[in-house]
XYZ file of C-alpha atoms in Angstrom:
715
model
C -20.436 -5.307 -7.640
C -18.830 -8.762 -6.995
C -15.212 -9.560 -6.218
C -13.247 -12.597 -5.458
C -11.592 -12.305 -1.984
C -9.640 -14.516 0.395
C -8.762 -14.322 4.097
C -5.277 -14.878 4.761
C -5.863 -16.464 8.256
C -8.439 -19.242 7.107
C -7.639 -19.319 3.364
C -11.476 -18.953 2.965
C -12.326 -17.791 -0.449
C -15.620 -16.270 -1.647
C -17.238 -14.022 -4.131
C -18.399 -10.977 -2.158
C -20.848 -8.233 -2.949
C -18.891 -5.171 -2.421
C -18.857 -1.389 -3.086
C -17.259 -0.105 -6.303
C -13.625 0.799 -5.753
C -12.893 4.645 -5.637
C -11.985 6.305 -8.737
C -9.182 8.577 -7.557
C -7.313 11.281 -9.551
C -5.513 9.886 -12.529
C -7.655 6.596 -12.539
C -10.144 4.866 -14.620
C -12.872 2.643 -13.589
C -13.181 -0.576 -15.727
C -15.873 -3.255 -16.008
C -13.824 -6.484 -16.511
C -14.674 -8.897 -19.356
C -11.842 -11.327 -18.413
C -9.175 -11.788 -15.916
C -6.277 -14.351 -15.955
C -5.331 -16.447 -12.907
C -1.422 -16.670 -12.614
C -0.781 -20.197 -11.529
C 2.671 -19.191 -10.138
C 2.090 -16.142 -8.266
C -1.491 -16.477 -7.219
C -1.084 -20.213 -6.688
C 1.604 -19.640 -4.046
C -0.546 -16.965 -2.341
C -3.448 -19.189 -2.141
C -1.524 -22.073 -1.071
C 0.173 -20.025 1.611
C -3.319 -18.938 2.955
C -4.547 -22.274 3.307
C -1.684 -23.444 5.558
C -1.805 -23.642 9.270
C -0.470 -20.452 11.368
C 2.655 -22.497 11.997
C 2.852 -23.046 8.132
C 2.455 -19.439 7.551
C 4.925 -18.480 10.128
C 7.586 -20.873 8.524
C 6.934 -19.345 5.141
C 7.191 -15.647 6.121
C 9.953 -15.483 8.921
C 10.160 -11.691 8.213
C 6.678 -10.955 9.108
C 6.903 -13.043 12.218
C 9.874 -10.977 13.053
C 7.627 -7.867 12.610
C 5.032 -9.330 15.059
C 7.656 -9.609 17.741
C 8.959 -6.024 17.270
C 5.492 -4.586 17.534
C 5.088 -6.754 20.776
C 8.091 -5.228 22.163
C 7.320 -1.685 21.254
C 3.460 -1.408 21.613
C 2.339 -4.279 23.828
C 0.131 -7.219 23.387
C -3.168 -5.319 22.826
C -1.893 -3.262 19.801
C -0.096 -6.480 18.399
C -3.174 -8.687 18.662
C -5.213 -6.069 16.865
C -2.364 -5.690 14.092
C -2.361 -9.475 13.598
C -6.137 -10.157 13.648
C -6.587 -7.329 11.122
C -4.078 -8.851 8.719
C -5.479 -12.451 9.133
C -9.086 -11.477 8.866
C -8.959 -8.978 6.010
C -10.366 -9.687 2.759
C -7.291 -9.997 0.323
C -7.774 -9.072 -3.205
C -6.458 -11.687 -5.909
C -5.546 -10.969 -9.575
C -3.340 -8.580 -11.280
C -4.145 -8.910 -15.114
C -7.400 -8.105 -16.743
C -9.258 -6.577 -19.576
C -12.594 -4.733 -20.015
C -14.308 -1.555 -20.945
C -13.986 1.948 -19.211
C -17.183 2.975 -17.362
C -16.006 6.146 -15.591
C -12.837 8.305 -15.492
C -11.105 10.124 -12.756
C -9.962 13.697 -12.487
C -7.246 14.681 -14.844
C -7.531 11.775 -17.243
C -7.470 12.696 -20.839
C -6.294 9.668 -22.847
C -9.275 7.401 -21.971
C -13.011 7.837 -22.611
C -15.988 5.920 -21.404
C -16.399 2.865 -23.735
C -12.918 2.280 -24.542
C -11.554 -1.132 -24.504
C -8.526 -1.425 -22.161
C -6.079 -4.053 -20.717
C -5.374 -3.453 -17.019
C -2.269 -4.441 -14.816
C -1.230 -4.356 -11.102
C -1.828 -6.232 -8.002
C -4.421 -4.385 -5.953
C -5.749 -2.855 -9.238
C -6.613 -5.465 -11.974
C -8.420 -7.658 -9.437
C -10.632 -10.563 -9.973
C -13.501 -8.371 -9.797
C -16.579 -7.143 -11.949
C -15.255 -3.601 -11.406
C -11.761 -2.330 -11.104
C -10.103 1.040 -10.670
C -6.632 1.403 -12.251
C -4.262 4.099 -12.553
C -3.617 5.409 -16.304
C -0.041 4.250 -16.334
C -1.242 0.610 -15.591
C -3.974 0.669 -18.162
C -3.595 0.800 -22.026
C -6.123 1.454 -24.801
C -7.122 -1.339 -27.149
C -8.322 -1.291 -30.711
C -12.226 -1.726 -31.056
C -11.524 -5.252 -32.639
C -9.243 -6.329 -29.848
C -10.175 -9.952 -28.372
C -10.511 -8.950 -24.657
C -9.756 -12.623 -23.553
C -6.239 -12.300 -25.204
C -5.818 -8.734 -23.938
C -6.329 -9.901 -20.316
C -2.924 -11.417 -20.600
C -1.524 -7.974 -20.454
C 0.477 -8.248 -17.202
C 1.919 -11.598 -17.878
C 2.875 -10.307 -21.294
C 4.776 -7.155 -19.984
C 6.513 -9.061 -17.377
C 7.779 -11.696 -20.042
C 8.710 -8.730 -22.342
C 10.699 -7.082 -19.617
C 12.660 -10.209 -19.213
C 13.315 -10.455 -23.008
C 14.427 -6.847 -23.070
C 17.041 -7.671 -20.293
C 18.329 -10.478 -22.349
C 18.979 -8.054 -24.979
C 19.283 -10.558 -27.875
C 19.763 -10.047 -31.677
C 18.046 -11.920 -34.614
C 19.475 -15.409 -35.179
C 20.822 -15.675 -31.433
C 19.742 -18.343 -29.099
C 17.937 -18.173 -25.761
C 17.216 -21.077 -23.339
C 14.166 -20.494 -21.288
C 14.189 -22.480 -18.050
C 10.462 -23.110 -16.755
C 7.857 -23.515 -19.233
C 4.924 -22.023 -17.319
C 2.778 -19.336 -18.457
C 5.726 -16.828 -18.230
C 7.979 -19.183 -19.916
C 5.578 -19.767 -22.834
C 4.897 -15.956 -23.407
C 8.688 -15.276 -23.068
C 9.295 -18.000 -25.732
C 6.591 -16.579 -27.996
C 8.214 -13.051 -27.725
C 11.624 -14.443 -28.464
C 10.448 -16.237 -31.537
C 8.609 -13.214 -32.830
C 12.062 -11.364 -32.572
C 13.736 -13.911 -34.722
C 15.436 -15.628 -31.836
C 16.104 -19.391 -31.565
C 14.254 -20.646 -28.344
C 15.258 -23.860 -26.445
C 12.860 -24.714 -23.392
C 13.529 -26.668 -20.106
C 11.132 -27.565 -17.599
C 10.608 -30.443 -15.013
C 7.233 -31.643 -16.375
C 6.834 -33.583 -19.461
C 3.521 -32.129 -20.251
C 4.734 -28.695 -20.466
C 7.552 -29.697 -22.790
C 4.975 -31.465 -24.896
C 2.745 -28.513 -25.232
C 5.591 -26.276 -26.182
C 6.852 -28.612 -28.892
C 3.281 -29.288 -30.123
C 2.474 -25.642 -30.698
C 6.057 -24.725 -31.880
C 6.392 -22.072 -28.918
C 9.963 -23.350 -28.939
C 12.478 -24.700 -31.392
C 13.525 -27.574 -29.115
C 12.647 -28.545 -25.650
C 13.822 -30.963 -22.884
C 12.592 -32.257 -19.618
C 15.216 -31.268 -17.043
C 16.404 -34.833 -16.180
C 17.012 -35.628 -19.869
C 20.383 -37.276 -19.888
C 23.240 -35.108 -21.281
C 21.003 -32.178 -21.459
C 23.973 -29.688 -21.536
C 25.544 -31.543 -24.490
C 22.244 -31.499 -26.420
C 22.170 -27.730 -26.110
C 25.799 -27.474 -27.095
C 24.857 -29.397 -30.229
C 21.861 -27.321 -30.999
C 23.918 -24.147 -30.748
C 26.808 -25.491 -32.823
C 29.034 -25.696 -29.716
C 28.487 -22.008 -28.900
C 26.123 -22.344 -26.006
C 23.144 -19.989 -25.282
C 23.682 -16.350 -25.791
C 21.229 -15.710 -23.095
C 19.321 -17.692 -20.483
C 15.734 -16.623 -19.049
C 14.871 -18.327 -15.864
C 11.045 -18.154 -15.677
C 10.716 -20.891 -12.938
C 9.527 -20.596 -9.474
C 11.550 -22.762 -6.820
C 13.686 -22.634 -3.897
C 16.234 -24.855 -5.557
C 19.606 -23.617 -6.809
C 19.377 -25.994 -9.903
C 17.811 -23.426 -12.341
C 20.651 -20.803 -11.689
C 23.326 -23.534 -11.995
C 21.859 -25.022 -15.060
C 21.861 -21.476 -16.503
C 25.529 -21.142 -15.910
C 26.259 -24.506 -17.542
C 24.310 -23.973 -20.658
C 25.149 -20.173 -21.335
C 28.059 -19.276 -23.646
C 31.212 -17.414 -22.507
C 30.231 -13.919 -21.727
C 26.539 -14.698 -22.056
C 23.546 -13.270 -20.010
C 21.274 -14.953 -17.488
C 18.183 -13.079 -16.605
C 16.131 -13.924 -13.561
C 12.449 -13.599 -14.350
C 10.992 -16.006 -11.867
C 11.351 -16.382 -8.194
C 14.502 -18.336 -7.808
C 17.607 -18.137 -5.397
C 20.626 -16.772 -7.057
C 23.417 -18.362 -4.881
C 25.140 -19.868 -7.851
C 28.309 -22.012 -7.809
C 31.041 -19.881 -8.829
C 33.054 -22.677 -10.393
C 33.301 -24.038 -12.992
C 30.843 -21.969 -15.077
C 29.989 -18.416 -13.813
C 33.514 -17.308 -13.023
C 35.226 -18.809 -16.021
C 32.682 -17.756 -18.569
C 32.422 -14.138 -17.056
C 28.477 -14.439 -17.056
C 26.291 -11.413 -16.477
C 23.331 -11.841 -14.084
C 20.386 -9.464 -14.588
C 17.014 -9.234 -12.817
C 13.888 -8.417 -14.557
C 11.800 -6.063 -12.455
C 8.265 -7.009 -13.104
C 6.568 -5.089 -15.951
C 9.681 -2.787 -16.530
C 10.713 0.781 -15.540
C 8.183 2.557 -13.621
C 7.201 -0.506 -11.544
C 7.082 0.330 -7.885
C 7.763 4.040 -8.570
C 5.163 5.860 -6.785
C 5.423 9.067 -8.975
C 5.036 6.804 -12.153
C 2.312 4.495 -11.037
C 0.247 6.545 -8.541
C 0.788 10.022 -9.763
C 0.819 9.130 -13.518
C 4.133 10.986 -14.004
C 5.758 9.309 -17.170
C 9.288 8.912 -18.091
C 10.451 10.832 -21.229
C 10.717 8.444 -24.043
C 14.114 9.789 -25.224
C 15.571 8.601 -21.866
C 13.448 5.517 -20.951
C 12.307 4.057 -24.209
C 10.422 0.971 -22.808
C 8.319 1.823 -19.490
C 5.935 -0.686 -18.093
C 3.158 0.947 -19.967
C 5.070 1.002 -23.066
C 5.815 -2.601 -22.773
C 2.067 -3.291 -22.233
C 1.277 -1.403 -25.311
C 3.917 -3.108 -27.402
C 2.539 -6.667 -26.151
C -0.927 -5.731 -27.250
C 0.323 -4.761 -30.683
C 1.995 -7.905 -31.161
C -1.327 -9.770 -30.147
C -3.252 -7.633 -32.563
C -0.955 -8.251 -35.471
C -1.009 -11.883 -34.925
C 2.699 -12.247 -34.166
C 1.898 -13.705 -30.633
C -0.868 -16.329 -30.606
C -2.272 -16.955 -27.060
C -5.292 -19.049 -27.873
C -3.851 -22.347 -26.879
C -2.301 -21.068 -23.786
C -5.821 -20.763 -22.158
C -6.185 -24.407 -21.049
C -9.151 -23.596 -18.869
C -12.013 -21.028 -18.764
C -14.319 -20.549 -15.888
C -17.353 -18.242 -15.405
C -16.329 -15.802 -12.699
C -19.175 -17.260 -10.386
C -16.862 -20.500 -10.408
C -13.754 -18.702 -9.527
C -13.176 -20.517 -6.321
C -13.235 -23.805 -8.103
C -10.761 -22.410 -10.754
C -8.303 -21.667 -7.574
C -9.053 -25.090 -6.196
C -7.648 -26.512 -9.369
C -4.591 -24.138 -9.147
C -3.840 -25.130 -5.558
C -4.411 -28.828 -6.014
C -2.632 -29.191 -9.328
C -5.137 -31.944 -10.037
C -4.656 -31.513 -13.766
C -2.269 -29.765 -16.175
C -2.991 -26.055 -16.765
C -1.268 -23.061 -18.226
C -3.518 -20.092 -18.507
C -6.847 -20.001 -16.517
C -9.187 -17.180 -17.780
C -12.184 -15.959 -15.732
C -15.032 -14.716 -17.828
C -17.530 -12.266 -16.479
C -21.204 -11.620 -17.326
C -21.041 -8.165 -18.933
C -24.870 -8.008 -19.454
C -25.518 -8.464 -15.695
C -26.957 -5.161 -14.081
C -24.395 -4.059 -11.477
C -25.946 -2.052 -8.520
C -24.055 0.988 -6.885
C -26.383 0.956 -3.909
C -24.792 0.895 -0.494
C -24.130 -2.890 0.652
C -26.076 -3.519 3.786
C -23.981 -5.498 6.142
C -25.502 -5.397 9.622
C -29.156 -4.710 10.918
C -28.707 -2.389 13.758
C -29.812 1.112 15.042
C -30.213 3.356 12.155
C -29.854 6.436 14.349
C -28.238 7.385 17.695
C -27.498 10.503 19.493
C -23.992 9.986 18.147
C -24.331 8.388 14.603
C -20.928 7.605 13.284
C -19.645 7.065 9.819
C -15.942 6.541 8.697
C -14.132 7.789 5.533
C -10.916 5.798 5.463
C -10.310 2.739 7.511
C -6.735 1.759 6.949
C -4.216 0.272 9.610
C -4.246 3.120 12.073
C -8.127 3.421 12.070
C -8.504 -0.412 12.460
C -5.980 -0.568 15.291
C -6.667 2.668 17.231
C -9.982 4.283 16.403
C -12.550 1.695 15.475
C -11.854 -0.664 18.354
C -12.248 2.264 20.743
C -15.709 3.711 19.766
C -17.803 3.173 22.908
C -20.415 0.275 22.871
C -23.494 2.381 23.801
C -27.112 2.382 22.647
C -26.717 5.997 22.207
C -23.933 5.559 19.637
C -24.911 4.255 16.256
C -22.463 2.981 13.665
C -23.794 3.961 10.298
C -21.369 3.760 7.153
C -18.008 2.883 6.027
C -16.046 4.096 2.954
C -12.610 3.042 1.772
C -10.472 3.015 -1.154
C -11.397 -0.723 -1.920
C -14.607 -2.364 -1.516
C -13.127 -5.299 0.195
C -11.659 -3.211 2.963
C -14.890 -1.350 3.356
C -16.936 -4.694 3.779
C -14.566 -6.311 6.142
C -14.454 -3.257 8.501
C -18.118 -2.909 8.365
C -18.582 -6.453 9.346
C -16.047 -6.465 12.030
C -17.052 -3.321 13.763
C -20.745 -3.578 13.270
C -21.569 -0.814 10.794
C -24.877 -0.834 9.000
C -23.587 -0.476 5.534
C -20.453 0.150 3.423
C -20.444 2.339 0.405
C -18.336 3.879 -2.515
C -20.358 7.204 -2.449
C -19.549 10.057 -0.049
C -23.125 11.127 -0.367
C -24.302 8.052 1.489
C -22.137 9.019 4.449
C -22.869 12.665 4.509
C -26.681 11.946 4.474
C -28.780 12.797 7.426
C -28.302 9.346 8.988
C -24.825 10.456 9.981
C -24.023 13.317 12.457
C -20.474 12.455 13.245
C -17.729 11.908 10.523
C -14.488 10.164 11.210
C -11.797 11.079 8.523
C -8.764 8.640 8.433
C -7.668 8.895 4.877
C -4.399 9.889 3.253
C -3.274 13.426 4.358
C -3.842 15.085 1.206
C -7.560 14.437 1.431
C -8.044 15.571 5.111
C -9.003 19.132 4.371
C -11.427 18.121 1.300
C -13.346 15.859 3.632
C -13.414 18.165 6.593
C -14.737 20.944 4.435
C -17.444 18.614 2.995
C -18.415 17.396 6.486
C -18.633 20.908 7.887
C -20.789 22.017 5.130
C -22.987 18.989 5.698
C -23.247 20.178 9.310
C -21.534 17.027 10.650
C -19.352 16.805 13.919
C -15.812 15.985 12.729
C -12.943 13.746 13.948
C -10.049 13.977 11.608
C -6.652 12.193 11.896
C -3.650 14.447 11.994
C -2.796 16.648 10.080
C -5.947 18.762 9.807
C -4.677 19.963 6.422
C -1.637 20.606 4.352
C -1.734 24.247 3.450
C -2.303 27.535 5.076
C -5.121 28.334 2.678
C -6.972 25.145 3.524
C -6.598 25.988 7.322
C -8.265 29.358 6.856
C -10.986 27.862 4.861
C -11.748 25.283 7.573
C -11.550 27.807 10.246
C -14.030 30.034 8.558
C -16.416 27.237 8.081
C -15.896 25.972 11.751
C -16.521 29.386 13.289
C -19.699 29.895 11.193
C -21.175 26.588 12.321
C -21.956 25.053 15.633
C -20.247 21.557 15.290
C -17.291 19.912 17.031
C -14.073 19.612 15.116
C -11.283 17.333 16.750
C -7.953 16.327 15.348
C -6.372 13.032 16.525
C -3.773 14.515 18.711
C -3.841 11.404 20.915
C -0.543 11.813 23.064
C -2.320 14.493 25.380
C -4.826 11.860 26.379
C -2.154 9.421 27.471
C -2.637 8.494 31.220
C 0.990 9.327 31.649
C 0.608 12.796 30.123
C -2.114 13.558 32.509
C -0.008 12.287 35.458
C 2.972 14.463 34.338
C 0.688 17.513 33.906
C -0.494 17.050 37.535
C 2.986 16.801 38.871
C 4.834 19.608 37.242
C 1.975 22.284 37.725
C 1.461 25.235 35.551
C 4.502 27.438 36.049
C 6.656 28.322 32.884
C 8.633 25.316 31.968
C 11.337 24.101 29.771
C 10.500 20.974 27.641
C 12.709 18.683 25.485
C 10.770 16.220 23.198
C 13.100 13.713 21.368
C 11.537 11.596 18.627
C 13.555 8.863 17.330
C 11.325 8.520 14.123
C 13.420 6.351 11.979
C 13.814 6.770 8.153
C 11.124 6.773 5.731
C 12.138 6.217 1.888
C 11.956 9.233 -0.163
C 9.389 7.566 -2.743
C 6.697 7.002 0.028
C 3.564 9.159 -0.026
C 4.194 10.468 3.401
C 7.329 12.304 2.092
C 5.574 13.606 -0.835
C 4.664 17.218 -0.204
C 1.338 17.039 -2.173
C 0.210 13.759 -0.704
C 1.620 13.607 2.736
C 2.928 17.022 3.443
C 6.244 15.650 4.523
C 7.012 14.715 7.964
C 6.989 18.002 9.582
C 3.484 18.893 8.675
C 2.388 15.178 8.739
C 3.746 14.136 12.015
C 5.614 17.099 13.955
C 2.141 18.703 14.671
C 1.540 15.854 17.098
C 4.462 16.877 19.132
C 3.782 20.555 18.927
C 0.312 19.970 20.155
C 1.599 17.818 23.328
C 4.046 20.543 24.313
C 1.205 23.053 23.987
C -0.936 20.932 26.401
C 1.764 20.209 28.796
C 2.748 23.810 29.329
C -1.045 25.072 29.006
C -0.032 27.988 26.740
C -0.070 28.522 22.919
C 3.021 28.832 20.902
C 4.097 32.363 19.926
C 7.283 31.872 17.849
C 8.841 28.769 16.241
C 12.129 28.222 14.283
C 13.556 25.203 12.758
C 17.042 23.918 11.652
C 17.629 20.672 9.746
C 20.694 18.388 9.152
C 21.339 18.395 5.547
C 20.279 15.135 3.871
C 20.816 13.786 0.210
C 17.151 14.066 -0.701
C 16.234 17.347 0.959
C 13.657 15.771 3.202
C 14.269 17.830 6.227
C 13.206 14.968 8.544
C 16.042 15.382 10.874
C 15.084 18.603 12.347
C 15.183 20.584 15.517
C 12.196 22.878 16.381
C 12.569 25.673 19.011
C 9.292 27.026 20.379
C 8.600 29.947 22.577
C 5.132 29.765 24.322
C 2.973 32.826 25.402
C 3.434 31.969 29.106
C 7.232 32.006 28.967
C 7.717 28.278 28.454
C 9.982 26.751 25.842
C 10.116 23.644 24.022
C 12.566 21.829 21.694
C 11.453 19.096 19.476
C 14.267 16.915 18.288
C 12.825 14.846 15.465
C 15.391 12.546 14.187
C 15.203 10.119 11.082
C 18.749 9.108 11.404
C 18.980 7.272 14.691
C 18.981 3.611 15.560
C 15.867 1.627 15.602
C 17.119 -0.165 18.729
C 16.291 2.982 20.679
C 12.920 3.706 21.889
C 10.951 6.243 19.786
C 9.729 8.928 22.081
C 11.464 10.597 25.116
C 10.177 13.620 26.959
C 11.730 15.847 29.789
C 9.920 18.569 31.429
C 11.717 20.972 33.822
C 9.646 23.195 36.016
C 9.916 24.837 39.487
C 12.555 22.381 40.830
C 10.650 19.257 39.332
C 11.852 17.188 36.420
C 9.480 14.796 34.751
C 10.439 12.194 32.242
C 8.259 10.017 30.000
C 9.768 7.082 28.289
C 8.015 6.018 24.994
C 4.634 6.373 26.946
C 5.429 3.286 29.026
C 6.965 4.927 31.981
C 6.812 8.230 33.908
C 9.467 9.277 36.328
C 9.255 12.543 38.238
C 12.179 13.889 40.437
C 11.852 16.500 43.067
C 9.984 17.088 46.259
C 11.495 13.976 48.051
C 11.460 10.380 46.697
C 11.314 9.976 42.957
C 7.931 9.159 41.688
C 7.400 6.382 39.275
C 4.457 5.209 37.190
C 5.057 2.186 34.861
C 2.469 0.737 32.507
C 2.177 -2.759 31.493
C 2.206 -1.782 27.898
C 2.593 1.392 25.762
C -0.412 3.815 26.020
C -0.393 6.887 23.673
C -3.958 7.803 24.506
C -5.918 6.670 21.601
C -8.569 4.960 23.623
C -8.996 7.836 25.928
C -8.917 10.316 22.995
C -11.847 8.398 21.091
C -13.779 8.138 24.319
C -13.482 11.798 25.387
C -14.696 12.877 21.881
C -17.640 10.772 21.803
C -18.434 11.550 25.412
C -18.341 15.156 24.593
C -21.028 14.638 21.736
C -23.227 12.608 24.102
C -23.247 15.310 26.693
C -23.195 18.213 24.381
C -20.118 19.557 25.914
C -17.152 21.248 24.569
C -14.696 19.350 22.460
C -11.817 17.928 24.492
C -9.348 19.810 22.230
C -10.003 23.590 21.898
C -10.075 24.632 18.127
C -7.511 27.324 19.292
C -4.962 24.509 20.147
C -5.725 22.771 17.011
C -5.360 25.794 14.947
C -1.951 26.855 16.919
C -0.245 23.354 16.371
C -1.371 23.332 12.558
C -0.176 26.891 12.002
C 3.130 26.271 13.921
C 3.938 23.413 11.727
C 3.591 25.573 8.636
C 5.649 28.282 10.216
C 8.546 25.719 10.951
C 8.634 25.028 7.306
C 8.937 28.625 6.509
C 11.744 28.961 9.068
C 13.610 26.256 7.408
C 13.184 27.901 3.876
C 14.495 31.144 5.290
C 17.531 30.456 7.089
C 16.128 29.096 10.304
C 14.719 32.636 11.520
C 11.902 32.402 13.985
C 8.343 33.012 12.774
C 5.441 34.377 14.844
C 2.627 31.824 15.249
C -0.317 34.126 14.981
C -3.029 32.914 17.247
C -6.760 32.454 15.945
């Protein structure tokens, strides 16, 4: 299928042949008939991408700061990779479309194949022939629905949330500042509600269109003399009951004009992207005005549980969610109460989408709504997309499932360049990511089908997906007789661990988990210096806080931070002392959300060694992340953030300082591939993998049962 993409670095825009997006649990696959270009949001995105690097830096100072933070923490190599990945990625455009359902994901009951639907959401309702959308960002339409009008779904729900925030009654007056697409739709919704509407815009053409089609009752160009007096006259001296700012500007003028034209105790709603540093006197303070923000489509927006997992809010407590806003907007269109026909000032075939965006960026002529029309009679192939002509087979033939930031920065760049190593296929959630990764790292094809990657062409599978799918893909890979490299954690439940263990022991393939820290040069150096006597180890991790509503903290999706991350540190202590854990206990500092991510793990190892993992989410970000101390036989060794090793004892202190941080990712990938090439044992024994995974489960059990120690039963 084809999709419009743009590179942030060069601004290059193209229609690409890509694999279908993945249809996850609670999602529907939709063939677009129309999508709408937002001149404001998308126009600014496209314009920013076309600027020079200096121009981009000036526009996004926060991201520049992040680059320097990464440079300080991880060094130039990782920083360079992160920047290149960002600049060279194929970015998706679009967030409002309509079409027909062609497939449904697990757990979906409210849609069926063939349904007409309207779709919303950046990253979902893209300018593409086929999109995959969560059920709470998709609404069913009637059979008679006009899909071009329905494609305004996202813009309509954004405008509706602004109108709801204004909380107006029949006969009241609202001033709409900014007569672009959002301003027009807001005005139409207000008029359909029996509200008097006065529009203001800096462009005469926008004002004339609004008056011509009676979108507003009155409208003025911003520089109209005595504009405040005119609005006072139009409202019988009362002023506007509410003001909706639908403009996009860096100027303070809209917020100050809103204060001037609003009545005393009135409401100002910020719908567009404007600064809010209003002048306190004479209007805002003396009128006791109320400022409200309209958050996109409405309640549920940016809520992971609602949007990603499909958990709805009870209607008795949240009457108008983002999905219910979308449904209400579609009903108004269907009943003819909101007429969008004249808002589509331009229509382009999807093949001509780059020219449509040239119009948006250049503003060479007046436009409001720009619709992209798709050829729905065209046959769309689901065959793998061939990217590079290269060796189809090698002694090690690698495919990747999941190619997010970590994989692109730490796994893919470290695959050895060897004639014996073939790069076969790539599969990611989005076709744009799959295609770009396949191009950049020289894989033969990208696909949306697991079967293509589990075929006989692949003998080695790298899995770098979200945590909740690790076990699923490991099991599928082992059943397909593949060597497996999986990012940590191996799995999220004890049942999954036992199922994987049974399959692994029954087969003859390697299974490796991405416990990279044991491969760091500093770890190897430390292990040599401290020897193998029973030792006491302290591992402090200044992990930093992660919001409760991210997938990492979700027990079902990420496993929480103990299972998702602490397994790393359990493995490293296991490697350093050369012995498996025998018992583990855990105690956590209470937190408001019950996340248990400021936790101390105490481990007893079979050879008498002890280890303490102090995993803290409540520390300062100015402190380095990882600090390790090892005490053994009169020797003390310290690793500082995998940049420096110091060893005390036996004479003059030993010091090994690296130019930049090295957590062993390159060495780990190299060791794994080398073991396959030489048909030798996996670099990490399955006993160690099993023990680290089991210990993370037992630490959770300890937390749940008063911090009592639990045995870590060996394989």
